[in-house]
Steps between C-alpha positions, in 0.01 A plus 500: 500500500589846413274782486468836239677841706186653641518837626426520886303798660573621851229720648258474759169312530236687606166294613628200341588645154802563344512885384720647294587861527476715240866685488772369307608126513844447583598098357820383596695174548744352728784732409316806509359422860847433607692802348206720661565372852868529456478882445171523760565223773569741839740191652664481148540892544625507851797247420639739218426822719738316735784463268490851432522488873807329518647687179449790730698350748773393317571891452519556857737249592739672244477803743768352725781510236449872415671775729257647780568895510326691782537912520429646832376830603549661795457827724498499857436816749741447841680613805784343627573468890729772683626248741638298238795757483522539126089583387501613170377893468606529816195308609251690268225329287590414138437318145624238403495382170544161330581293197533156471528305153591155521538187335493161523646213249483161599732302315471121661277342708382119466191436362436824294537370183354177598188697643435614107507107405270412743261807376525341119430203641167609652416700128533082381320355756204707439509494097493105569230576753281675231606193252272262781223756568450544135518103477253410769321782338468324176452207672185629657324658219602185274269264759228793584479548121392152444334475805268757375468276121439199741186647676384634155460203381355315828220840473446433120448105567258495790339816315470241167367226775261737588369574148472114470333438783253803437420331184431163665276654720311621182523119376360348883175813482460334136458190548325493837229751297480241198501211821805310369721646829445468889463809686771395716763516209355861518601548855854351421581707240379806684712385786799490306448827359472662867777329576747615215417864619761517774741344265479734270477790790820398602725473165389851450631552815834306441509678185486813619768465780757360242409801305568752791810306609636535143489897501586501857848271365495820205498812756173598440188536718205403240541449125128467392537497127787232471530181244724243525606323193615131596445147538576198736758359265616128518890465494710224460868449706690390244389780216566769809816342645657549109411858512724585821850457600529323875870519470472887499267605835442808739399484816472836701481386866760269416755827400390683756587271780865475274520892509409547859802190582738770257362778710565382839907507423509879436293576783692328739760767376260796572382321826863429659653792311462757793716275684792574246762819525365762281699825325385844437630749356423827651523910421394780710502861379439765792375841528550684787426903600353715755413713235236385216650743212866327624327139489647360165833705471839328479583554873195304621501204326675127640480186306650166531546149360481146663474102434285412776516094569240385702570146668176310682715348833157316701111513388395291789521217302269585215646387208520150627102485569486690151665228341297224667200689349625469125652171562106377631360713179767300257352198636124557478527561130729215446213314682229645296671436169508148571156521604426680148713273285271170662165698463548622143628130420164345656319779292655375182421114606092535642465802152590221251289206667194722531560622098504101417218437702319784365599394167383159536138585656424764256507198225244299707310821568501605115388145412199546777426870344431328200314192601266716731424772199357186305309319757375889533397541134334136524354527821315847338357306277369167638352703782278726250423182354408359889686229484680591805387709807617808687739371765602313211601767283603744780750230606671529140504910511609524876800202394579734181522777700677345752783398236484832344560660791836276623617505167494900541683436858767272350575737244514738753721336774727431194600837429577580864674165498714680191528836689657307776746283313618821324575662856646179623743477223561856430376548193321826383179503564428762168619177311181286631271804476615505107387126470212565690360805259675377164167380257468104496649263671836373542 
């Protein structure tokens, strides 16, 4: 059964009514609520802040390879000892002026250029990161989106029960007046129109939580004056399975675990590399005067050149507990993408049973949708006509809307049954969105 696009208000009710505000009305479908929380969504936003993060980074752990130059100033006021047997001054205070410039080249030591690989590595890891958040992002609005359709449509059937059973109380008060009804049948109906209160109390309620949840999923804090413009669409596996490529799938947490495997070899470098001989190059230009206007003139000055080679003899052991560390590390991801590989493949397995048993009761639901809407239409009838009493007729409207209403939740559990099969097996999740707004069916 497939029903016209309607467009969907979200707003608040007030006292039991829905009101509409009078500022401008925003309508907007599936992809529009999507692209909005992708540019709004504060988690979404934090993940890319942190690349930039780790772009930043990446920069600093180039600061190794360049030279390190230092200039040092000095002036000192002193007095050397008599005793000594050779004070300078003849033991008399004096300046003492200073200038060091020095630098500092290092040209090897392990794990410097491996430090840069693990620093792209981390720039990956987090673009992948953002890849999942904007995923289970998609994910989320895709289900609250429909959620929100779902309790629409449970508020506009008990709201259409209501009406009915409104007019039936009109019918009972009618015939009990003209003495062809009971006063109980008055009681009954009134009963059942108490009773459908609460029901109706609390799919506004529903309705309004899925609508808060939805902006909530799009970075905002209220959106009074919002449409949506969508429908809880009936799809088939076959027509969708022809529209993607299973061969050809990406999963993020899957490529992260692969990255952070790549990762651990060039830290182990960095880790251990302290442990390895490292060479310097190193110059030293000197300034040295009594006299400030003497400081920087050609009889005061000293430099020198050296290779400085710096070999680690004992670090109490260190590197061997250091390499115990990364060799436990190597192992809990190797762990953990076994543990993935099994999980996603029982994802695949339990999302395509549930889309072919969601498949298959949506038929038998469809079929009941469509039985119940006649024995509605004829029970509306016959009971004007009194050949049938109340608990008669309310029977037929509560079994309509009872079939109405799990037809709705079928339709609904199907497209999160879709959203998950997608993430099981990789595919893009834009692709199902574009079945799920594209006009008719497949």
């Amino acid at each position: 059964m497939i029903f016209p696009i309607r467009f969907i208000l979200i707003s608040f009710f007030i006292f039991n009514n829905l009101i509409l505000l009078s500022a401008e009305v925003q309508v907007l479908d599936l992809k529009e609520v999507i692209k909005i929380a992708k540019e709004n969504n504060p988690t979404l936003m934090v993940a890319k802040e942190k690349l930039n993060q780790y772009d930043a980074q990446k920069k600093l752990v180039f600061s190794p390879l360049y030279p390190n130059l230092t200039w040092n100033l000095g002036g000192v006021y002193l007095k050397d000892a008599v005793y000594t047997g050779n004070p300078k001054f003849n033991g008399d205070p004096y300046n003492q002026y200073s200038s060091d410039l020095k630098l500092v080249q290092p040209l090897y030591a392990k794990g410097l250029i491996s430090a840069l690989t693990v620093a792209d590595y981390d720039k990956k890891i987090q673009t992948a990161k953002i890849e999942l958040e904007e995923r289970t992002l998609t994910q989320n609005i895709i289900e609250s989106f429909y959620s929100f359709i779902l309790y629409q449509e449970n508020l506009e059937n008990l709201l259409k029960n209501q009406e009915i059973i409104q007019r039936a109380l009109s019918t009972s008060n009618e015939r009990y007046q003209k003495g062809r009804g009971q006063y109980l049948d008055v009681l009954q109906v009134k009963t059942q129109l108490a009773l459908i209160g609460p029901q109706v109390q609390q799919a506004k309620n529903q309705y309004e939580i899925a609508a808060q949840q939805l902006i909530n999923f799009m970075g905002e804090k209220e959106h009074p004056n919002l449409r949506l413009k969508g429908q809880l669409k009936i799809l088939h596996l076959l027509d969708v399975q022809k529209q993607i490529d299973l061969a050809r799938f990406q999963l993020p947490e899957y490529d992260i675990n692969q990255m952070q495997l790549a990762q651990l070899n060039y830290t182990r470098d960095v880790t251990l590399g302290k442990d390895y001989p490292t060479l310097k190059l190193i110059g030293d230009y000197l300034y040295n005067n009594y006299k400030k206007s003497d400081l920087f003139s050609d009889y005061s000055h000293a430099w020198s050149i050296q290779l400085q080679l710096s070999i680690p003899l004992f670090s109490g052991f260190s590197s061997s507990q250091e390499s115990a560390i990364l060799a436990s590390q190597d192992y809990q991801l190797k762990i953990a993408r076994r543990d993935l590989e099994n999980a996603l493949s029982l994802k695949q397995i339990v999302s395509l049973k549930n889309l072919a048993t969601e498949e298959n009761s949506l038929v038998s639901a469809e079929s009941a949708v469509k039985l119940a809407s006649q024995s509605q239409a004829e029970a509306s009838r016959i009971y004007k006509l009194s050949q049938i009493d109340f608990l008669q007729f309310l029977s037929v409207q509560q079994a309509a809307l009872q079939a109405q209403s799990s037809f709705n939740l079928l339709k609904y559990q199907s497209i999160v049954a879709y959203s998950n099969y997608f993430v099981a097996t990789g595919q893009p999740l834009l692709k199902l969105v574009e079945i799920l707004t594209k006009e008719g069916t497949l």
